[in-house]
Coordinates of C-alpha atoms and ligand atoms in Angstrom, one line a residue:
M161 CA 104.5 105.7 121.3
R162 CA 102.0 107.3 123.7
Y163 CA 101.2 106.2 127.2
I164 CA 97.5 106.3 128.6
S165 CA 96.1 106.1 132.1
T166 CA 94.3 102.9 133.3
R167 CA 91.6 105.1 134.7
G168 CA 91.0 106.9 131.3
A169 CA 90.9 110.5 132.6
S170 CA 94.4 111.8 132.1
E171 CA 95.9 113.0 128.9
A172 CA 98.3 110.7 126.9
L173 CA 102.0 111.3 127.6
T174 CA 105.4 110.5 125.8
F175 CA 107.7 107.8 127.3
E176 CA 109.8 110.6 129.0
Q177 CA 106.8 112.3 130.5
A178 CA 105.2 109.0 131.7
M179 CA 108.6 107.9 133.3
M180 CA 109.1 111.2 135.0
T181 CA 105.4 111.5 136.2
G182 CA 104.9 108.0 137.8
L183 CA 101.3 107.9 138.8
A184 CA 98.7 109.6 136.6
R185 CA 96.7 112.4 138.0
D186 CA 93.5 110.5 137.8
G187 CA 95.0 108.0 140.1
G188 CA 95.7 105.5 137.3
L189 CA 98.9 103.9 136.0
Y190 CA 100.3 104.5 132.6
V191 CA 100.4 101.8 129.9
P192 CA 101.5 102.0 126.2
E193 CA 98.5 102.9 124.0
D194 CA 99.6 100.0 121.5
L195 CA 102.0 97.3 122.2
P196 CA 104.9 96.8 119.7
T197 CA 105.3 93.2 118.7
L198 CA 108.6 91.4 117.6
T199 CA 108.6 89.0 114.8
H200 CA 109.6 85.4 115.0
A201 CA 112.7 86.3 113.0
Q202 CA 113.6 89.1 115.4
I203 CA 113.3 86.9 118.5
A204 CA 115.3 84.2 116.8
D205 CA 118.0 86.7 116.1
M206 CA 118.4 87.3 119.8
A207 CA 120.0 83.9 120.3
G208 CA 123.7 84.3 121.5
K209 CA 123.4 88.1 121.9
S210 CA 124.5 89.8 125.2
Y211 CA 122.0 90.9 127.8
E212 CA 122.5 94.5 126.8
E213 CA 121.9 93.9 123.1
V214 CA 118.6 92.1 123.8
A215 CA 117.8 94.9 126.2
F216 CA 118.1 97.5 123.4
E217 CA 116.0 95.6 120.9
V218 CA 113.2 94.8 123.4
M219 CA 112.9 98.3 124.8
R220 CA 113.8 100.5 121.8
P221 CA 110.1 100.5 120.4
F222 CA 108.8 101.8 123.7
I223 CA 111.0 104.9 124.2
G224 CA 110.0 106.9 121.2
D225 CA 112.4 109.7 120.6
T226 CA 113.3 110.2 124.3
F227 CA 116.8 109.0 123.6
T228 CA 118.7 108.4 120.4
D229 CA 119.8 104.8 119.8
A230 CA 123.5 105.7 120.7
E231 CA 122.3 107.4 124.0
F232 CA 120.1 104.6 124.9
K233 CA 122.7 101.9 124.3
G234 CA 125.1 103.9 126.5
L235 CA 122.5 104.1 129.3
I236 CA 121.9 100.4 129.1
A237 CA 125.6 99.6 129.2
K238 CA 126.1 101.8 132.3
A239 CA 123.0 100.4 134.1
Y240 CA 124.3 96.7 134.0
A241 CA 128.1 97.4 134.2
G242 CA 128.0 96.9 138.0
F243 CA 126.4 93.5 138.0
G244 CA 128.3 90.7 139.5
H245 CA 127.7 88.3 136.6
A246 CA 128.7 88.6 133.0
A247 CA 125.4 87.1 131.8
R248 CA 123.5 89.6 134.1
A249 CA 120.6 87.2 134.5
P250 CA 122.0 83.6 134.3
L251 CA 119.8 80.5 134.1
V252 CA 120.6 77.5 136.4
Q253 CA 119.0 74.1 135.8
L254 CA 117.2 72.6 138.8
A255 CA 115.7 69.5 137.3
P256 CA 115.0 68.0 133.9
N257 CA 112.5 70.7 132.9
H258 CA 112.8 73.4 135.7
F259 CA 115.3 76.3 135.6
L260 CA 116.0 79.1 137.9
L261 CA 116.6 82.6 136.6
E262 CA 119.0 84.2 139.0
L263 CA 118.0 87.9 139.1
F264 CA 120.1 88.8 142.1
H265 CA 123.5 89.7 140.8
G266 CA 122.9 93.5 140.8
P267 CA 124.4 95.8 143.4
T268 CA 121.5 95.3 146.0
L269 CA 121.1 91.6 145.4
A270 CA 117.5 91.7 144.3
F271 CA 115.8 91.8 140.9
K272 CA 114.7 95.3 141.5
D273 CA 118.3 96.4 140.4
F274 CA 117.4 95.4 136.8
A275 CA 114.9 98.2 136.6
M276 CA 116.2 100.7 139.1
Q277 CA 119.7 100.9 137.7
L278 CA 118.3 101.7 134.3
I279 CA 115.7 104.2 135.6
G280 CA 118.5 105.9 137.4
Q281 CA 120.5 106.4 134.3
M282 CA 117.4 107.4 132.2
F283 CA 116.3 110.0 135.0
Q284 CA 119.8 111.5 135.2
A285 CA 120.0 111.8 131.3
S286 CA 116.7 113.5 131.2
L287 CA 117.2 115.8 134.1
T288 CA 120.7 116.9 132.8
R289 CA 119.0 117.9 129.5
S290 CA 116.1 119.8 131.2
G291 CA 118.0 121.2 134.1
D292 CA 115.2 120.2 136.4
R293 CA 115.5 119.1 140.0
I294 CA 113.2 116.4 141.3
T295 CA 112.2 114.7 144.7
I296 CA 111.8 110.9 144.4
V297 CA 109.6 109.4 147.1
G298 CA 109.3 105.7 147.2
A299 CA 107.6 103.1 149.4
T300 CA 109.2 99.8 149.9
S301 CA 108.7 96.4 151.4
G302 CA 112.5 96.3 151.5
D303 CA 114.1 95.7 148.1
T304 CA 112.7 98.6 146.0
G305 CA 114.0 101.1 148.5
S306 CA 117.5 99.8 148.6
A307 CA 117.6 99.5 144.9
A308 CA 116.3 103.1 144.3
I309 CA 118.9 104.5 146.9
E310 CA 121.7 102.6 145.2
A311 CA 120.6 103.9 141.7
F312 CA 120.2 107.6 142.8
R313 CA 122.7 108.1 145.6
G314 CA 125.0 111.0 145.0
L315 CA 123.1 112.4 141.9
T316 CA 123.1 116.2 141.9
N317 CA 119.6 117.0 140.7
V318 CA 117.7 114.4 142.7
D319 CA 116.7 113.8 146.4
V320 CA 115.5 110.4 147.3
F321 CA 113.2 109.6 150.2
I322 CA 112.3 106.0 150.9
L323 CA 109.5 104.9 153.3
F324 CA 109.8 101.6 154.7
P325 CA 107.6 99.9 157.3
Y326 CA 109.5 100.1 160.7
G327 CA 110.6 96.7 162.0
R328 CA 109.4 94.8 159.1
V329 CA 112.4 94.6 156.7
S330 CA 115.3 92.4 157.0
E331 CA 118.5 93.8 158.6
V332 CA 120.4 93.6 155.3
Q333 CA 117.5 95.4 153.6
R334 CA 117.5 98.1 156.2
R335 CA 121.3 98.5 156.3
Q336 CA 121.4 98.9 152.5
M337 CA 119.0 101.8 152.9
T338 CA 120.4 103.4 156.0
T339 CA 124.2 103.2 155.4
P340 CA 124.7 105.3 152.2
V341 CA 126.4 108.5 153.3
E342 CA 125.2 110.8 150.5
A343 CA 123.3 113.8 151.6
N344 CA 120.6 113.3 148.9
V345 CA 119.5 110.0 150.5
H346 CA 116.8 109.9 153.1
A347 CA 115.7 106.7 154.7
L348 CA 112.4 107.0 156.6
A349 CA 111.1 104.2 158.9
M350 CA 107.4 104.6 159.1
D351 CA 105.0 103.1 161.7
G352 CA 102.8 100.7 159.8
D353 CA 103.1 98.0 157.2
F354 CA 104.0 98.2 153.5
D355 CA 100.4 98.8 152.4
D356 CA 100.4 101.9 154.8
C357 CA 103.7 103.2 153.1
Q358 CA 102.2 102.6 149.6
A359 CA 98.9 104.3 150.5
M360 CA 100.9 107.2 152.0
L361 CA 102.9 107.5 148.7
K362 CA 99.7 107.5 146.6
D363 CA 98.1 110.1 148.9
M364 CA 101.2 112.3 148.4
F365 CA 100.9 112.0 144.6
N366 CA 97.3 112.9 144.8
D367 CA 98.0 116.1 146.6
F368 CA 98.6 118.1 143.5
A369 CA 99.8 121.2 145.3
F370 CA 102.5 119.2 147.2
R371 CA 103.3 117.2 144.2
D372 CA 104.0 120.3 142.1
E373 CA 105.8 122.2 144.8
V374 CA 108.4 119.4 145.5
R375 CA 108.4 118.1 141.9
L376 CA 107.5 114.7 143.0
A377 CA 108.6 111.7 141.0
G378 CA 108.0 108.0 141.6
V379 CA 110.1 105.0 141.1
N380 CA 107.7 102.3 142.4
S381 CA 106.6 99.8 140.0
I382 CA 103.7 102.1 139.2
N383 CA 106.4 103.6 137.0
W384 CA 106.2 102.2 133.5
G385 CA 110.0 102.4 133.1
R386 CA 110.3 99.8 135.8
V387 CA 108.0 97.3 134.1
L388 CA 109.7 97.9 130.8
A389 CA 113.1 97.0 132.0
Q390 CA 111.9 93.8 133.5
V391 CA 110.4 92.6 130.1
V392 CA 113.9 92.0 129.0
Y393 CA 114.9 89.0 131.0
Y394 CA 111.8 87.0 130.0
F395 CA 113.3 87.3 126.4
T396 CA 116.9 86.4 127.3
A397 CA 115.8 83.4 129.4
A398 CA 113.2 82.1 126.9
V399 CA 115.6 82.4 124.0
S400 CA 118.3 80.6 125.8
L401 CA 115.8 77.7 126.2
G402 CA 114.9 77.6 122.6
A403 CA 112.3 80.3 122.0
P404 CA 110.9 81.3 119.6
H405 CA 111.0 77.7 118.3
R406 CA 109.7 76.4 121.5
E407 CA 107.4 77.5 124.3
V408 CA 108.6 78.3 127.8
S409 CA 106.6 78.9 131.0
F410 CA 107.5 81.2 134.0
T411 CA 106.6 81.1 137.6
V412 CA 107.1 84.5 139.4
P413 CA 107.1 85.2 143.1
T414 CA 104.7 88.1 143.3
G415 CA 103.8 90.9 145.5
N416 CA 102.9 94.2 143.6
F417 CA 102.4 92.3 140.4
G418 CA 105.1 94.3 138.5
D419 CA 107.4 91.4 137.7
I420 CA 104.7 89.0 136.4
F421 CA 103.1 91.9 134.5
A422 CA 106.4 92.4 132.6
G423 CA 106.1 88.6 131.6
Y424 CA 102.6 89.3 130.3
I425 CA 103.9 92.2 128.2
A426 CA 106.7 89.9 126.9
K427 CA 104.0 87.4 125.8
K428 CA 101.8 90.1 124.2
M429 CA 105.0 91.2 122.3
G430 CA 105.2 87.8 120.7
L431 CA 107.4 85.8 123.0
P432 CA 105.9 82.2 123.1
I433 CA 105.1 81.9 126.8
A434 CA 102.8 79.0 127.7
D435 CA 102.1 79.5 131.4
L436 CA 102.5 82.6 133.6
V437 CA 102.2 81.4 137.2
V438 CA 101.7 83.9 140.0
A439 CA 103.3 82.5 143.3
T440 CA 102.3 84.1 146.5
N441 CA 103.2 83.5 150.2
Q442 CA 100.6 83.2 152.9
N443 CA 99.4 86.8 151.8
D444 CA 97.6 85.2 148.9
I445 CA 95.2 87.9 147.8
L446 CA 96.3 87.4 144.2
H447 CA 96.0 83.6 144.3
R448 CA 92.6 84.0 145.9
T449 CA 91.5 86.5 143.4
L450 CA 92.4 84.3 140.5
E451 CA 90.6 81.4 142.1
T452 CA 87.4 83.2 143.0
G453 CA 87.1 86.4 141.0
A454 CA 86.7 88.4 144.1
Y455 CA 89.6 90.8 145.1
T456 CA 89.1 91.0 148.9
K457 CA 91.6 92.7 151.2
E458 CA 92.6 91.0 154.5
G459 CA 95.3 92.1 157.0
V460 CA 98.9 91.5 156.1
I461 CA 100.5 88.7 158.1
P462 CA 104.3 89.2 158.2
S463 CA 106.1 86.2 156.5
I464 CA 109.7 85.1 155.9
S465 CA 109.3 86.4 152.4
P466 CA 108.5 90.0 153.4
S467 CA 108.9 91.7 149.9
M468 CA 105.7 89.9 149.0
D469 CA 103.7 90.9 152.2
I470 CA 101.2 92.9 150.5
Q471 CA 97.4 93.1 149.9
V472 CA 97.0 95.9 147.4
S473 CA 99.0 94.9 144.4
S474 CA 99.4 98.2 142.3
N475 CA 100.2 96.6 138.9
F476 CA 97.2 94.3 139.1
E477 CA 95.4 97.4 137.9
R478 CA 97.2 97.3 134.6
A479 CA 96.1 93.7 134.0
L480 CA 92.6 94.7 135.0
F481 CA 92.6 97.4 132.5
D482 CA 93.2 94.9 129.7
A483 CA 90.8 92.5 131.2
Y484 CA 88.1 95.2 131.0
G485 CA 88.7 95.9 127.3
R486 CA 90.7 99.0 128.3
D487 CA 87.6 100.7 129.9
G488 CA 89.2 103.2 132.3
A489 CA 85.9 104.1 133.8
A490 CA 85.3 100.5 134.8
V491 CA 88.8 100.2 136.3
A492 CA 88.2 103.5 138.2
A493 CA 85.0 102.2 139.7
Q494 CA 86.7 99.0 140.9
M495 CA 89.5 100.9 142.4
A496 CA 87.0 103.1 144.3
D497 CA 85.5 99.9 145.8
L498 CA 88.9 98.7 146.8
K499 CA 89.1 101.6 149.2
S500 CA 86.3 100.0 151.1
G501 CA 87.7 96.5 151.1
G502 CA 87.4 94.9 147.7
F503 CA 85.6 94.3 144.5
E504 CA 84.0 91.5 142.4
I505 CA 85.6 91.2 138.8
S506 CA 83.0 91.0 136.1
Q507 CA 82.5 87.6 134.4
G508 CA 84.3 88.5 131.1
A509 CA 87.3 90.2 132.8
Y510 CA 87.6 87.4 135.2
Q511 CA 87.7 84.8 132.4
M512 CA 90.4 86.8 130.6
L513 CA 92.5 86.9 133.8
K514 CA 92.0 83.1 134.3
D515 CA 93.1 82.3 130.8
T516 CA 96.2 84.5 131.2
F517 CA 97.5 83.7 134.6
K518 CA 97.8 80.5 136.7
S519 CA 98.5 80.8 140.5
G520 CA 99.6 79.0 143.6
R521 CA 100.5 79.8 147.1
A522 CA 103.3 78.6 149.6
S523 CA 102.7 78.6 153.3
E524 CA 105.6 79.5 155.7
E525 CA 106.2 75.7 156.3
E526 CA 106.2 75.0 152.5
T527 CA 108.6 77.9 151.9
S528 CA 111.1 76.7 154.5
A529 CA 110.7 73.1 153.4
A530 CA 111.6 74.2 149.8
I531 CA 114.7 76.0 151.0
K532 CA 115.9 72.9 152.8
T533 CA 115.1 70.4 149.9
Y534 CA 116.5 72.5 147.1
L535 CA 119.7 72.8 149.0
A536 CA 119.8 69.0 149.8
D537 CA 118.7 67.7 146.5
H538 CA 119.6 70.3 144.0
G539 CA 122.6 72.1 145.6
E540 CA 120.9 75.5 145.3
L541 CA 120.4 77.9 148.3
L542 CA 117.3 79.8 147.7
C543 CA 116.0 83.0 149.3
P544 CA 112.5 82.7 150.8
H545 CA 110.9 84.5 147.8
S546 CA 112.5 82.3 145.3
A547 CA 111.5 79.3 147.4
V548 CA 107.9 80.4 147.3
G549 CA 108.4 80.4 143.5
V550 CA 109.9 76.9 143.1
H551 CA 107.3 75.4 145.5
V552 CA 104.5 76.7 143.4
A553 CA 106.2 75.9 140.1
E554 CA 106.5 72.2 141.1
N555 CA 102.7 71.9 140.7
H556 CA 103.0 73.3 137.1
L557 CA 105.9 71.3 135.7
G558 CA 105.3 69.4 132.5
T559 CA 106.9 69.0 128.9
I560 CA 107.3 72.7 128.6
P561 CA 110.5 74.1 130.2
M562 CA 109.6 76.1 133.5
V563 CA 111.7 78.9 134.5
T564 CA 111.2 80.1 138.2
L565 CA 112.4 83.6 138.9
A566 CA 114.9 83.9 141.7
T567 CA 114.2 87.4 142.9
A568 CA 116.7 87.9 145.7
H569 CA 120.1 86.5 146.9
P570 CA 119.7 84.3 150.0
A571 CA 122.2 86.5 151.9
K572 CA 119.6 89.2 151.9
F573 CA 117.3 87.1 154.2
P574 CA 120.0 85.3 156.4
D575 CA 117.8 84.5 159.4
A576 CA 115.0 82.8 157.4
V577 CA 117.6 80.9 155.3
K578 CA 119.6 79.8 158.2
A579 CA 116.5 78.6 160.1
A580 CA 115.3 76.5 157.1
S581 CA 118.6 75.1 155.9
G582 CA 121.1 75.4 158.7
I583 CA 123.4 77.3 156.5
S584 CA 124.4 81.0 156.6
A585 CA 124.6 82.6 153.2
P586 CA 127.5 85.0 153.2
L587 CA 127.2 88.4 151.6
P588 CA 129.3 88.9 148.3
P589 CA 132.8 90.3 149.2
R590 CA 131.9 93.7 147.7
M591 CA 129.4 94.3 150.5
A592 CA 131.0 92.4 153.3
D593 CA 131.4 95.4 155.5
L594 CA 127.7 96.2 155.5
Y595 CA 127.2 95.3 159.2
D596 CA 130.0 97.7 160.3
R597 CA 128.8 100.8 158.5
P598 CA 127.0 103.4 160.6
E599 CA 123.2 103.9 160.0
R600 CA 121.3 107.0 159.4
V601 CA 117.5 106.8 159.5
T602 CA 114.5 109.0 160.6
R603 CA 111.5 107.4 162.3
V604 CA 108.3 108.9 161.1
A605 CA 104.6 108.5 162.1
N606 CA 101.8 107.4 159.6
D607 CA 100.8 111.2 159.2
M608 CA 101.0 112.8 155.8
A609 CA 101.2 116.5 157.0
A610 CA 104.2 115.7 159.2
L611 CA 105.9 113.8 156.4
Q612 CA 105.3 116.5 153.8
A613 CA 106.8 119.0 156.2
L614 CA 109.8 116.9 156.8
I615 CA 110.4 116.5 153.0
K616 CA 110.1 120.2 152.4
E617 CA 112.4 121.0 155.3
R618 CA 115.1 118.6 153.8
I619 CA 114.9 119.9 150.3
K620 CA 114.5 123.5 151.5
V621 CA 111.4 124.6 149.5
Ligands
PLP19 C1 109.7 93.0 145.0 C2 109.9 91.6 145.1 C3 109.1 90.6 144.8 C4 107.8 90.9 144.2 O1 107.8 91.5 143.0 P1 106.5 92.3 142.4 O2 107.0 92.9 141.1 O3 106.2 93.3 143.4 O4 105.4 91.3 142.3 C5 109.5 89.3 145.0 N1 110.6 88.9 145.5 C6 111.5 89.9 146.0 C7 112.9 89.5 146.5 C8 111.3 91.3 145.8 O5 112.1 92.2 146.1

């Protein structure tokens, strides 16, 4: 299996190369050249299997000969061993035809752990084999950073630098990034918002001299390995609700479009998904785009679901690439227009997107109201992101079972949850001392030269 860039001007790579590279040199994102499909019988056979077994079957066709079957099974086993629930991604029923997929039982209490824990294992296996040393730089609205640090802390051939927007992440998120004591972990609080952090990251990747000098690698959801790991839980959830004999729909709290894009891949692989619903908070650029066909940036307004406070959704480019019939030049032209504020999607591409994705938004009031109602009426304490999801899902319920993805644990956003529900969500016992551990963080300006100097200083090149 080969991986090609969404902008059509980089050479095709193997799975291992695409994973270690992150962003393509033409600025695009890697996608598989052809998608493998699973037969009805193969999907039916997943019933009753463990998360790890299904993970192996779903991901195996994508990794080529990067790992042997035995190696890959070992990496999957290690990746999910630290999860606090035997099912890894348990389903909870909310209402007759509405289910919640709890993706917050990993070490940092958000769904990012599903991909990051596996990426950590795969990077380590690959680097041990090659003897290379790499520098991971990631941008985060809160959860990616903590998940990346948790996955890479203490590894010998990796330094991990995480840029997060100063003052715009929750205290639990910040502490998960600033309290690890390992010397290879570098938490950087940058002046600006998440889009500034993400733009800085992209600029660093596009500075090829720097990129080569520090052996830069990326673990943001631009990394194909991240998307791939997230495809798995669509299969486990749908199969436990009767797929492939029955259709299932999903609603996904969305920011960077990585998680919902994984659902789209699952559907293209043969999983009978009826609706894929994009749920946004008040930063509703994706909802507006699907309503109007115009992708127009506005400012980010901080919300109580900060991991979705975003205007430039990286992975949307992967969907656009398919919508444009895999015409990399067309995608590159649209992305150039995005730099100056936005673009208009062509009629054919827009139609494809509208046929594939539904959407909705939740205001701040609606998000808080959902937290309150779901606790009172369904006994379920939701994090604000998951609450955005259930609010939007309510408008799409019908005869087909709906699964809303619960993307984080309520304890990760205690202030918003308390304000909405009156209840404090306690941290799980294994991280109960988070508030007592000393923090280590460097405040940095939105200045690429200064940041590059700091990174080189820290890794001594
Ligand atoms: C990252 C994140 C999201 C958004 O996921 P994308 O893949 O970026 O769309 C939603 N909720 C939580 C809690 C997150 O951490």
